[in-house]
Coordinates of C-alpha atoms in Angstrom, one line a residue:
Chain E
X1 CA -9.8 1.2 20.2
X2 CA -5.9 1.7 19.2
X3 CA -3.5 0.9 21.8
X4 CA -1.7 4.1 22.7
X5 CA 1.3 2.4 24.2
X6 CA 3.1 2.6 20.8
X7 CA 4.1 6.1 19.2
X8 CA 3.0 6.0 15.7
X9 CA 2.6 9.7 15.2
X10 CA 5.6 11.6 12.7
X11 CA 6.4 15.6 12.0
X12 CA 7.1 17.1 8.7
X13 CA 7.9 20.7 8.3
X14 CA 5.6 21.1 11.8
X15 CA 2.9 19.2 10.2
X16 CA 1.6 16.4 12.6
X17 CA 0.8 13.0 12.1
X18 CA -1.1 10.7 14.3
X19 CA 0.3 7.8 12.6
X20 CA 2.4 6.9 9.1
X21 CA -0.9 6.0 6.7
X22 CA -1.3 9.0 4.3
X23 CA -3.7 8.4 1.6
X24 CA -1.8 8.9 -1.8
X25 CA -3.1 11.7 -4.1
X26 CA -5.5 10.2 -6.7
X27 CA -6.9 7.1 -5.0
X28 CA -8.6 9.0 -2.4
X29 CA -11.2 11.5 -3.6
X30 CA -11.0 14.4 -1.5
X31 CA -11.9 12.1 1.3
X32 CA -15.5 12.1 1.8
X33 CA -16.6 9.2 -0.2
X34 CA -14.4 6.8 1.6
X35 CA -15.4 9.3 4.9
X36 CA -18.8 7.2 4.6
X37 CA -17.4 3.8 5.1
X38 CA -14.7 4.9 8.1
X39 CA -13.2 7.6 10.3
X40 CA -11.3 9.1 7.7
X41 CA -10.0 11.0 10.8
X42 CA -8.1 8.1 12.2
X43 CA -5.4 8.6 9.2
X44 CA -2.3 10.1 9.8
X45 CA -3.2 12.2 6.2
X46 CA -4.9 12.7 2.6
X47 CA -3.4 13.7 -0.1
X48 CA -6.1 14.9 -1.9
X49 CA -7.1 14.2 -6.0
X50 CA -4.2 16.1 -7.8
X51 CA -5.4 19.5 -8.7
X52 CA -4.9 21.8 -11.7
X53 CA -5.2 25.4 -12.4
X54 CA -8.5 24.7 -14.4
X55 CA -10.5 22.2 -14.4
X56 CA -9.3 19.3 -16.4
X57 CA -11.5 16.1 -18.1
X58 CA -8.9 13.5 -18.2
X59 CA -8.2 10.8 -21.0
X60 CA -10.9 9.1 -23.0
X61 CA -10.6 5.8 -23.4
X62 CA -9.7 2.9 -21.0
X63 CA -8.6 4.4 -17.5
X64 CA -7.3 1.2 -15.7
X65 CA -6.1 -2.4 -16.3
X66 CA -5.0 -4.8 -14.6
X67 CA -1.3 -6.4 -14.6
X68 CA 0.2 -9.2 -12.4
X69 CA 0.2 -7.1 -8.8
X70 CA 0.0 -4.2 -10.7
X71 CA -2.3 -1.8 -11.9
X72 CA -2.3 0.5 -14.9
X73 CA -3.6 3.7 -14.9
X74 CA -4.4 6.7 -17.4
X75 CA -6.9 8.5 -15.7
X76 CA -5.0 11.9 -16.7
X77 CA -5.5 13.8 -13.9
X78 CA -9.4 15.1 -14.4
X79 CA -9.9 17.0 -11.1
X80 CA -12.2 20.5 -10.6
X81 CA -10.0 22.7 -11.0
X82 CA -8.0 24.5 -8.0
X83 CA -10.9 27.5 -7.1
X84 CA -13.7 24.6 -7.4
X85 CA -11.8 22.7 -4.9
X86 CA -11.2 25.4 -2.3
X87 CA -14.9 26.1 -3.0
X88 CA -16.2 23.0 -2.6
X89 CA -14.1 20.4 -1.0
X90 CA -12.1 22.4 1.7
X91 CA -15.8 23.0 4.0
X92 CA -15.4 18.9 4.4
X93 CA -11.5 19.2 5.1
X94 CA -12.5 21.9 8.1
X95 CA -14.2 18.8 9.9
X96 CA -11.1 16.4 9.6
X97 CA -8.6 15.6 12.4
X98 CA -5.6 14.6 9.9
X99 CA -3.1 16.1 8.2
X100 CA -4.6 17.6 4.9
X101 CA -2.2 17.5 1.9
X102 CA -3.3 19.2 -1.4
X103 CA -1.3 17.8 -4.7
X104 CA -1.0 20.5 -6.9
X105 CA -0.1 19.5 -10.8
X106 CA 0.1 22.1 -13.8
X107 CA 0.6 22.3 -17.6
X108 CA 3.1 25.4 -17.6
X109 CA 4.9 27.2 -14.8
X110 CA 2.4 29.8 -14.7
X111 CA -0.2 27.2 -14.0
X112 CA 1.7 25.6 -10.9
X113 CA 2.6 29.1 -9.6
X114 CA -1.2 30.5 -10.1
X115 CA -2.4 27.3 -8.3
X116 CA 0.0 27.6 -5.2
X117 CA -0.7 31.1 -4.9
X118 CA -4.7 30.5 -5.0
X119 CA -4.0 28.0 -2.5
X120 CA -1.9 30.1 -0.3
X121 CA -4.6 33.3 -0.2
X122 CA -7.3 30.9 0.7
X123 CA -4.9 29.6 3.3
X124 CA -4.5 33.2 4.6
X125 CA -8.1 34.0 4.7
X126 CA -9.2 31.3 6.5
X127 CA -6.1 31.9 9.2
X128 CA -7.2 35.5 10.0
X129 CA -11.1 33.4 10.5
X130 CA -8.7 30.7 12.6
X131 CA -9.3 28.5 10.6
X132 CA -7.0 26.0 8.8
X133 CA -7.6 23.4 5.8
X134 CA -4.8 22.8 3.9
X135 CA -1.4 21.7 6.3
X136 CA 0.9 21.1 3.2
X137 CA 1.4 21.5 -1.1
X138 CA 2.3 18.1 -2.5
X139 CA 4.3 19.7 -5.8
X140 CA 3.3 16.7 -8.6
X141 CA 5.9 17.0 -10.9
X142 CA 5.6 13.6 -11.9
X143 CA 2.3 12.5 -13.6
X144 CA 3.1 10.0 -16.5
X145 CA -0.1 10.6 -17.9
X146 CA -0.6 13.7 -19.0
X147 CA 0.8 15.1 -22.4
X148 CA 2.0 18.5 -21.2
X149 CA 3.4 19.2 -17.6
X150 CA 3.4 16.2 -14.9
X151 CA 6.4 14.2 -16.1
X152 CA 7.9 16.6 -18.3
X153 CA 8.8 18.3 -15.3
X154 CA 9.9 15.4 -13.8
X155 CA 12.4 13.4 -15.6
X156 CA 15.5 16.2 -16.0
X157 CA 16.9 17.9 -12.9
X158 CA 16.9 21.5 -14.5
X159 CA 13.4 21.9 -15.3
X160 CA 11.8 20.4 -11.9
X161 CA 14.1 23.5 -10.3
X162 CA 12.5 26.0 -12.4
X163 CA 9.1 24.8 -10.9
X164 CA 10.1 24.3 -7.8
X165 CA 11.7 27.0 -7.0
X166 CA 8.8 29.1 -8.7
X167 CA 6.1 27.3 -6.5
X168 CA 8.3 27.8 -3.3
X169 CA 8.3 31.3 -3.7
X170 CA 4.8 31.6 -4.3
X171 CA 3.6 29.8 -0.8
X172 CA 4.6 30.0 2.3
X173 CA 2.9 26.3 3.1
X174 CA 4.8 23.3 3.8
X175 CA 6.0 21.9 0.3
X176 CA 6.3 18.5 -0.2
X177 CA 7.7 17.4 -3.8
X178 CA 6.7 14.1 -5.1
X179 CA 8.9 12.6 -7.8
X180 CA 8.9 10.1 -10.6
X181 CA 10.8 7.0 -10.7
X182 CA 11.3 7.9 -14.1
X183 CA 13.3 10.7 -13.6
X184 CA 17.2 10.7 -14.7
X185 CA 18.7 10.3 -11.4
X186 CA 15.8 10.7 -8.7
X187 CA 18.4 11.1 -6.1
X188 CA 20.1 14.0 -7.8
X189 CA 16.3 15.5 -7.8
X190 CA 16.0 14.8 -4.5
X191 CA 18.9 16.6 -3.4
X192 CA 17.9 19.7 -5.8
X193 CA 14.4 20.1 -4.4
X194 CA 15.7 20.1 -0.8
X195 CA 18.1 23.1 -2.0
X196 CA 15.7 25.1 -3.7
X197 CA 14.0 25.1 0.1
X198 CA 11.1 22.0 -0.7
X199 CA 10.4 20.3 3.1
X200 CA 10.1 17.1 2.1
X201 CA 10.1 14.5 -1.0
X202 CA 7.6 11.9 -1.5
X203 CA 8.2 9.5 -3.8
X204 CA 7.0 7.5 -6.3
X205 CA 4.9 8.5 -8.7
X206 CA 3.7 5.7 -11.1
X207 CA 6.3 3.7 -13.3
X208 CA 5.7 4.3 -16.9
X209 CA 4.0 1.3 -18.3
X210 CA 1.9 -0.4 -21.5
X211 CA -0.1 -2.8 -22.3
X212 CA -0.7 -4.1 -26.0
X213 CA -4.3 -5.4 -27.1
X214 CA -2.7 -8.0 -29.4
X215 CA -6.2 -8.5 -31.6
X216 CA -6.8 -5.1 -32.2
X217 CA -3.1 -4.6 -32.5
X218 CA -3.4 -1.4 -30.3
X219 CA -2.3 0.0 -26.9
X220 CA -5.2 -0.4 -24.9
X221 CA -4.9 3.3 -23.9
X222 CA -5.5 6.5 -26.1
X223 CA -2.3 7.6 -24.4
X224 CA 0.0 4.9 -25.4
X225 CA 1.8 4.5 -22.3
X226 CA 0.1 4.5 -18.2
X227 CA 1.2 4.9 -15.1
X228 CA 1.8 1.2 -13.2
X229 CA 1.4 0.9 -9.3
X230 CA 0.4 -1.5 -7.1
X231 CA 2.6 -4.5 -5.3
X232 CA 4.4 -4.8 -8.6
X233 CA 6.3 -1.6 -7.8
X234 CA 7.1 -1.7 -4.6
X235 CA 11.0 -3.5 -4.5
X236 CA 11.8 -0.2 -6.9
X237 CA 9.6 2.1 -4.5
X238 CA 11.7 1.1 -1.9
X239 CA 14.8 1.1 -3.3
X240 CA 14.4 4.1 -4.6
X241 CA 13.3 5.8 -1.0
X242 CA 16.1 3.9 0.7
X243 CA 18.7 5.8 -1.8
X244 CA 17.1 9.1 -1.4
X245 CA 16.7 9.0 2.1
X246 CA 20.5 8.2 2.2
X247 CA 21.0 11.4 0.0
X248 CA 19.2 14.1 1.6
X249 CA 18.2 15.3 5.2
X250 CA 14.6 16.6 4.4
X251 CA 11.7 14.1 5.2
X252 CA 10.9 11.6 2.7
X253 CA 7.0 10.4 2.3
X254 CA 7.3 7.0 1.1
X255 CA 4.9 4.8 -1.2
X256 CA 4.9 2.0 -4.0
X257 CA 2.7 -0.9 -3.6
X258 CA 1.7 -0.6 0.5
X259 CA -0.6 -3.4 1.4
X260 CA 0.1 -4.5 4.9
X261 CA 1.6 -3.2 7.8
X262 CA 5.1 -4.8 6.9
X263 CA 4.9 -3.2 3.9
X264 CA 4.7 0.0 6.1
X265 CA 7.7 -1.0 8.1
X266 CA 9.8 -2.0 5.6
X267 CA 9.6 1.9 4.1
X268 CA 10.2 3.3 7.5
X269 CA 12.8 0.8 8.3
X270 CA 14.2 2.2 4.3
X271 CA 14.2 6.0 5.9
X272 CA 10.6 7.2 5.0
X273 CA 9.2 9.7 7.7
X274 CA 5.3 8.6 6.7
X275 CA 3.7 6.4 3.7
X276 CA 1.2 6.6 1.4
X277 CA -1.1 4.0 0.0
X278 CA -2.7 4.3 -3.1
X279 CA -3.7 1.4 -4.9
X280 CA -4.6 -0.4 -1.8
X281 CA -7.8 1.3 -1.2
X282 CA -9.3 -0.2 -4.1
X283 CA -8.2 -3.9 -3.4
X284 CA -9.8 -2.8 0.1
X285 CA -12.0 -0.1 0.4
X286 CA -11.3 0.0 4.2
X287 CA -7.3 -0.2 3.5
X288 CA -6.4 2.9 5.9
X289 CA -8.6 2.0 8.7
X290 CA -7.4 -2.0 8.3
X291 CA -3.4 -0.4 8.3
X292 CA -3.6 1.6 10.9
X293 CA -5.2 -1.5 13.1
X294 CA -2.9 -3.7 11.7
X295 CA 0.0 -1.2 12.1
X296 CA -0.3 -0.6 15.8
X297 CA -0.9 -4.6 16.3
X298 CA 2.6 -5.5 14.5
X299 CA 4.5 -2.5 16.4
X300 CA 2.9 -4.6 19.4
X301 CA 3.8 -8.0 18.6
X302 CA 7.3 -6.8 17.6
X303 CA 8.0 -4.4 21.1
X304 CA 8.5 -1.3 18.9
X305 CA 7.2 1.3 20.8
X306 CA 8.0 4.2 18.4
X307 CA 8.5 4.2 14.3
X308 CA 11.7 6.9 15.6
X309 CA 13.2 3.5 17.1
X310 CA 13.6 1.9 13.0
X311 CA 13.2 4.8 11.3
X312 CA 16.3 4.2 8.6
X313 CA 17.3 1.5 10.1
X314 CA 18.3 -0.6 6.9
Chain G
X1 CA -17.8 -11.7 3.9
X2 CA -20.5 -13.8 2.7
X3 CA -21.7 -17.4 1.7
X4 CA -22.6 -18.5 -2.0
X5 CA -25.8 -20.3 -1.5
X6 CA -25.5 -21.0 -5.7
X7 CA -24.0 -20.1 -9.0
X8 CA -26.4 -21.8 -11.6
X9 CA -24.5 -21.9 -15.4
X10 CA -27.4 -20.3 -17.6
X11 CA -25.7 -20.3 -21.0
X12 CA -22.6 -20.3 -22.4
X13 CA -20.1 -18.0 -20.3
X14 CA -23.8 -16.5 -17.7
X15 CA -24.0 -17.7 -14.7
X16 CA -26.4 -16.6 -11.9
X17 CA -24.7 -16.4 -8.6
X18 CA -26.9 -16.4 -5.4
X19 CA -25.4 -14.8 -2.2
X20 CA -26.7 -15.4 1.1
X21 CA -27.0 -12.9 3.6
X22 CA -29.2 -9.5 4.5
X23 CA -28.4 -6.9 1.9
X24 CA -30.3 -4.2 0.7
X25 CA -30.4 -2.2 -2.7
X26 CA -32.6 0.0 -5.0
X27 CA -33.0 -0.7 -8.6
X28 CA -30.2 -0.2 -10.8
X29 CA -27.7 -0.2 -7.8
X30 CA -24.6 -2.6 -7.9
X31 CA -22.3 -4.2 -5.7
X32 CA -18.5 -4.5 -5.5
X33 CA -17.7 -7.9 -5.8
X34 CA -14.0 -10.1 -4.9
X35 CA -13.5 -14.0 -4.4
X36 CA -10.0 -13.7 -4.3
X37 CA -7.1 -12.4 -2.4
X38 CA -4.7 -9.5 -3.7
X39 CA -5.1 -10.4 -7.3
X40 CA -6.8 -9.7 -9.9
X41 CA -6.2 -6.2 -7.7
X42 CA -10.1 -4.8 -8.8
X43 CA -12.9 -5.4 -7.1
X44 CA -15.7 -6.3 -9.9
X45 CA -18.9 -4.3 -10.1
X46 CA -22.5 -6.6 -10.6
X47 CA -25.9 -5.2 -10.9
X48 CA -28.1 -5.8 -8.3
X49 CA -30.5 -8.7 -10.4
X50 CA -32.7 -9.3 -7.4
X51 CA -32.9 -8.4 -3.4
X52 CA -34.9 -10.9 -1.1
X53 CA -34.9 -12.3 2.5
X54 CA -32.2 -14.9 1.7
X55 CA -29.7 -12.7 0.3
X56 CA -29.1 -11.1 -3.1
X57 CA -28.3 -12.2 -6.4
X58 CA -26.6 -11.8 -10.0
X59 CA -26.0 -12.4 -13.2
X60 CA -22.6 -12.3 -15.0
X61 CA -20.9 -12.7 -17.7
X62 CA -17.5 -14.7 -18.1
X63 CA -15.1 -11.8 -19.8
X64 CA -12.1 -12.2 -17.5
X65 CA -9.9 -13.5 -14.8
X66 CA -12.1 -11.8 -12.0
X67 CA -15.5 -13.3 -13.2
X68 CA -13.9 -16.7 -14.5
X69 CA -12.8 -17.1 -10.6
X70 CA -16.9 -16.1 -9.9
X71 CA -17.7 -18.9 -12.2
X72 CA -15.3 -21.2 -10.3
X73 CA -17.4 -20.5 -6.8
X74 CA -19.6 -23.5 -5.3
X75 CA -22.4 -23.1 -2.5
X76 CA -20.6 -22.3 1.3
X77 CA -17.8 -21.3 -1.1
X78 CA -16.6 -17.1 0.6
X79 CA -17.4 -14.1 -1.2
X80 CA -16.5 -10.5 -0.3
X81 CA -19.6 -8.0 -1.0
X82 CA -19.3 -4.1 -0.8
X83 CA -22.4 -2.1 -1.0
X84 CA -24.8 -1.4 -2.3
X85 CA -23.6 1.5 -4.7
X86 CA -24.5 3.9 -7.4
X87 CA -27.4 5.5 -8.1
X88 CA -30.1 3.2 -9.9
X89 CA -33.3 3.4 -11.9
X90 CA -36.1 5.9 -10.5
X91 CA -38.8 4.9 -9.0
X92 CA -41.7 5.4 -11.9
X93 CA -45.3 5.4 -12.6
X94 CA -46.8 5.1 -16.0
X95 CA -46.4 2.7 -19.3
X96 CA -43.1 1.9 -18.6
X97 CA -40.6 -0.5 -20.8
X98 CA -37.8 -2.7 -20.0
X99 CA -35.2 -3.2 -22.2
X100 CA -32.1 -5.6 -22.0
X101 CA -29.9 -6.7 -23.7
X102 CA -27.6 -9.7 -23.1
X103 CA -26.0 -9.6 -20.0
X104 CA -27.8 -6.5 -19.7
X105 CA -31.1 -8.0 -18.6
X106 CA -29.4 -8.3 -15.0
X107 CA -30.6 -5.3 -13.6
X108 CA -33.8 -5.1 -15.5
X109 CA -35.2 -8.4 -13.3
X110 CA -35.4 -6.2 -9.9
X111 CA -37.1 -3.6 -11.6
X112 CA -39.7 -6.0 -13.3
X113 CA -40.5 -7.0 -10.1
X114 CA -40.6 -3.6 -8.4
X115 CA -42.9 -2.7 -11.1
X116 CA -45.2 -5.4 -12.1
X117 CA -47.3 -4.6 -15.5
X118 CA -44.0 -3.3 -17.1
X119 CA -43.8 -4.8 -21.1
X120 CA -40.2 -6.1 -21.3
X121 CA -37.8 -6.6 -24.1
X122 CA -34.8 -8.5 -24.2
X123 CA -32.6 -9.8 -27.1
X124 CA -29.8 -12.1 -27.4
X125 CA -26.8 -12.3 -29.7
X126 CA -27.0 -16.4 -29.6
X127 CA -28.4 -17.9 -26.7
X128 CA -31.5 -16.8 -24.2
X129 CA -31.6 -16.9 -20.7
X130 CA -33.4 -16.2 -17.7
X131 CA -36.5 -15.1 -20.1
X132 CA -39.0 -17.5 -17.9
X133 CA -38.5 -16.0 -14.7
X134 CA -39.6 -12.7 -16.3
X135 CA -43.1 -14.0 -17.7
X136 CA -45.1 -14.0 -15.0
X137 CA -43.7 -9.9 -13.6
X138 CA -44.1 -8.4 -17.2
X139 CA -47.4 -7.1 -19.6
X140 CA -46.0 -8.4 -22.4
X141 CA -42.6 -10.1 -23.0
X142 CA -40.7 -9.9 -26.1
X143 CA -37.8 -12.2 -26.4
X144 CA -35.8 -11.7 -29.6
X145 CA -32.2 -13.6 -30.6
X146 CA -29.9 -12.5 -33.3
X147 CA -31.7 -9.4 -34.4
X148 CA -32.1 -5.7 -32.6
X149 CA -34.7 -6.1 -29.6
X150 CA -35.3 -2.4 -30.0
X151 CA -36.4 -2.9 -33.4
X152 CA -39.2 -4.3 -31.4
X153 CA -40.2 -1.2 -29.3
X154 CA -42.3 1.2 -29.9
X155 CA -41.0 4.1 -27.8
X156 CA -44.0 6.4 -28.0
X157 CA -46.3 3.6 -26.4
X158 CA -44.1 4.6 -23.3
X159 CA -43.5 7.5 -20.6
X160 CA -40.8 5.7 -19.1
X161 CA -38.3 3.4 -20.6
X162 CA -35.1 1.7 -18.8
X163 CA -32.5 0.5 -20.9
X164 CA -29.3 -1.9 -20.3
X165 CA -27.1 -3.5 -22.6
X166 CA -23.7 -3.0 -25.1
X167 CA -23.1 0.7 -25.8
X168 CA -24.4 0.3 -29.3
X169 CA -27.9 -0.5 -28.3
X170 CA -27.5 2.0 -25.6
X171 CA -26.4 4.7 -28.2
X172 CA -29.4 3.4 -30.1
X173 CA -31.6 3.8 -27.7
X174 CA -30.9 7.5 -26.8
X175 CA -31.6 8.0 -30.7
X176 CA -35.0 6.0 -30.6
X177 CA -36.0 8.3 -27.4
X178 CA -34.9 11.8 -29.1
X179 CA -36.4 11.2 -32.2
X180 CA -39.7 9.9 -30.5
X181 CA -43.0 11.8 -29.2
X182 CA -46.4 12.4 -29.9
X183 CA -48.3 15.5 -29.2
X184 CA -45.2 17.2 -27.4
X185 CA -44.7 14.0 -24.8
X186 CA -41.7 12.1 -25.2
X187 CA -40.5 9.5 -22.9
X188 CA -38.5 9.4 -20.7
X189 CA -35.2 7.0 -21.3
X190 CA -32.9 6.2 -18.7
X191 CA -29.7 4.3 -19.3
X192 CA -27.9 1.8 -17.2
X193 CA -24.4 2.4 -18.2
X194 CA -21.5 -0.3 -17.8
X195 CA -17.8 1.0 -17.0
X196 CA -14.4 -0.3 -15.8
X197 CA -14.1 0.9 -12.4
X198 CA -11.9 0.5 -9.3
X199 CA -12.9 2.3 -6.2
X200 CA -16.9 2.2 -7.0
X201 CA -17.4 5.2 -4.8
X202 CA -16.6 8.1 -6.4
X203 CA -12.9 8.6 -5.7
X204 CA -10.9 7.4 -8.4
X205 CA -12.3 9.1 -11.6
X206 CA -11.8 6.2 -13.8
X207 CA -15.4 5.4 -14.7
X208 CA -15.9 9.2 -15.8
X209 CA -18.8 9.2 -18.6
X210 CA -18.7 12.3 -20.7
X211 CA -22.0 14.5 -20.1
X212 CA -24.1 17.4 -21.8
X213 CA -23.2 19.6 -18.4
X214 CA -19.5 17.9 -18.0
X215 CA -17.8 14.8 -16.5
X216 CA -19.8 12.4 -14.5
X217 CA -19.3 9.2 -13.1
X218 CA -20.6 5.9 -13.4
X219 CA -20.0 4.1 -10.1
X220 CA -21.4 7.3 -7.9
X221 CA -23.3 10.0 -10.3
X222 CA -24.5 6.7 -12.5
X223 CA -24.7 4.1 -13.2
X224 CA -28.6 5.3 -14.3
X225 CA -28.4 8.4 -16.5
X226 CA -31.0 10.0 -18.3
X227 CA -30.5 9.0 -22.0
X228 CA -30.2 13.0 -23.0
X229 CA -27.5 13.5 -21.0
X230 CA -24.9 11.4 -22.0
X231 CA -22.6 11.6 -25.2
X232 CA -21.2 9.0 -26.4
X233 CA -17.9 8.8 -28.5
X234 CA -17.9 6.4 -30.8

């Protein structure tokens, strides 16, 4: 049983959240696989598998490998497609008591506009039924490892405002925009995204990485390059949320290497409104069940009784 | 977490680690597996190679920093178990064959034992190992090293044939069973597939194994598929 003398919970754009741990987009399913080994309910969110238009099959090749607290990844966003996954995975989402994030990626600006408004109608339909499953767009403009879209949205300030001003017209859903520590100046992006209207910022995305098979004389991955994450990048994830939280007045959704409830603190204490822990859940399958505990226990130990108390502290 | 009763060096670089405790598990199933702390940051995934009252066991192969720290691991020593995962071998009734290869015999001993009277194949690069313990479970044993053990098999004396081992004798294998059949039968060849993975459940996507009717994967989908349906790149 949590102890409900501390106040864990956080709002963004009206979206609440029982406590800080949001599952990061891609390490997470849609929920309902790690749903069989915990309460998936007793996270403050999911940020579900990042989602394109159509249906997408990923990179062949070696997906993942392993660096010094790190892990590299070039999974290249294969996902259902968006209709498959208001289809299939939203009747699961119906039964959860968090806050439901769907990451939306594209190839073109079409694609991210025809995705956002898919999402939006289904959002509709189900409000005149009463029902809700969706609580917020995660806008991924920022995946490394796909060869058209993702990144190349990401890195220069003037195309991420063409798609995000596009996708904020097209839904009327809290928009959260989550950026690549590879773009130019992420704080410049930051600042853009809050005025085109986005309602928060979560940030970062993998670091661009490699890693060099030196008998076969090869990149390990087809792709050349993958996204790193993991403890490895987490002075840089915070960093990087401390400057932007500095920078704009919008939420920011903080991750980069989360595994312990210090970790957590330390991006609060940097400015973040909530986390998100990615690469965690596979060096712990129970990871947001273990935080959370763990969370509450450290806000006991330390007399915080409310994240608002060091939020931004630093 | 759980106690190493024993981890008993086979051959060069296989060791077979016994793990104490009450676990259960079908054939073909695996386990996610960490002796470590934060690093390496994967959990590693080992084939079930036997379930009994004093725990479960395995057989591994040295190939990296995860299972050179299993190979490190003395009895009492802590071990962290998830599972058990995936979807294994079916359960089968007929002339059924076994067929490992290396490493890939680790499965293969649960299911000689949950099916007594099955012939069994397995082939080596180098060395042999384990072959004893499967004597006195199989029909007939055929133990080959440094040639192809499925030269050995006659796939139309079978209606069911489980296969483990490299991805060359598995894409050999899925050959063997499409071009075989008498009168109209052929057999049926299911294939124990091995894949990086990091979440084992199904979330991640990075064991995805290209099939005839789209992307599957190993860890949740697998890591049994029916030889037909896979396609292998080369």
């Amino acid at each position: 049983m949590l102890n409900t003398l501390v106040n864990t919970t956080a709002t963004i754009a009206g979206v609440h959240f029982k406590n800080p741990v949001v599952m990061a987009s891609g390490t997470f399913g849609f929920g309902k696989e790690y749903g069989k080994l915990y309460d998936v309910s007793m996270l403050g969110g999911i940020s579900g598998k990042g989602l394109t238009l159509q249906a997408k099959a990923g990179n062949p090749g070696i997906r993942v490998y392993e660096t010094p607290s790190g892990l590299l990844n070039s999974v290249g966003l294969e996902n259902p497609g968006v209709e498959a996954f208001l289809d299939k995975e939203l009747p699961y989402w119906e039964t959860l008591d968090t806050a439901r994030i769907v990451n939306l990626g594209g190839n073109t600006l079409p694609d991210y506009v025809l995705g956002a408004e898919l999402i939006q109608r289904d959002a509709d339909q189900r409000a005149q039924a009463g029902r809700q499953a969706v609580d917020m767009i995660e806008l991924n403009i920022s995946c490394p490892n796909v060869k058209e879209g993702g990144i190349a949205f990401g890195v220069k300030t003037p195309a991420a405002r063409e798609v995000v001003r596009a996708v904020r017209a097209a839904t009327r859903l809290p928009l959260a925009v989550k950026l690549s520590p590879n773009a130019e100046d992420i704080a410049e992006m930051a600042e853009m995204c809050e005025a085109e209207g986005a309602d928060a910022v979560s940030l970062i995305n993998t670091i661009s990485g490699m890693k060099i098979d030196v008998r076969r004389r090869r990149s390990v991955f087809n792709n050349l390059y993958a996204g790193l994450s993991g403890p490895a990048i987490k002075p840089v994830a915070l960093r990087m949320v401390h400057q932007v939280a500095h920078r704009v007045s919008i939420p920011v959704i903080g991750m980069g290497g989360i595994t312990s409830a210090t970790d957590i603190i330390e991006f609060i204490m940097a400015g973040a409104t909530v986390v998100q822990v990615g690469t965690y859940n596979f060096m712990n399958m129970r990871a947001g069940s273990t935080l959370v505990e763990e969370l509450h226990q450290f806000m006991l130990e330390e007399n915080i009784s409310s994240l608002d108390e060091i939020r931004g502290i630093v | 977490m759980a106690t190493v009763i024993s981890n008993e060096r086979l051959a060069n670089g296989v060791y077979h680690l016994r793990v104490e405790g009450d676990y259960g598990g079908t054939m073909g199933q695996f386990y996610m597996l960490r002796a470590w702390g934060a690093y390496p940051l994967l959990s590693r995934p080992l084939s079930i190679h036997q379930v009994n009252d004093d725990g479960v066991e395995f057989l591994y192969h040295v190939v990296g920093e995860g299972t050179e720290i299993f190979a490190e691991l003395t009895p009492g020593d802590p071990v962290q178990l998830e599972g058990p995962f995936g979807n294994g071998f079916p359960e089968v009734e007929g002339r059924i064959a076994l067929i490992g290869g290396g490493i890939g015999i680790a499965p293969l001993y649960y299911c000689a034992r949950q099916l007594p009277g099955s012939d069994v194949y397995l082939g080596f690069s180098r060395e042999a190992f384990r072959t004893e313990a499967f004597r006195p479970l199989a029909a007939e044993l055929t133990v080959d090293v440094g040639g192809l053990i499925l030269d050995s098999v006659d796939f139309n004396r079978y209606d069911h044939i489980f296969v483990c081992g490299p991805q060359p004798m598995l894409q050999a294998a899925q050959m063997k069973g499409a071009a075989a059949g008498v009168d109209g039968r052929r057999p049926n060849v299911y294939l124990s597939l091995e894949n990086r993975m990091a979440c084992g459940i199904g979330a991640c996507l990075v064991c995805s194994v290209s099939c005839v009717d789209g992307q599957r994967k190993a860890c949740s989908d697998g890591p049994v598929f029916l030889a037909e349906e896979v396609v292998f790149h080369a």
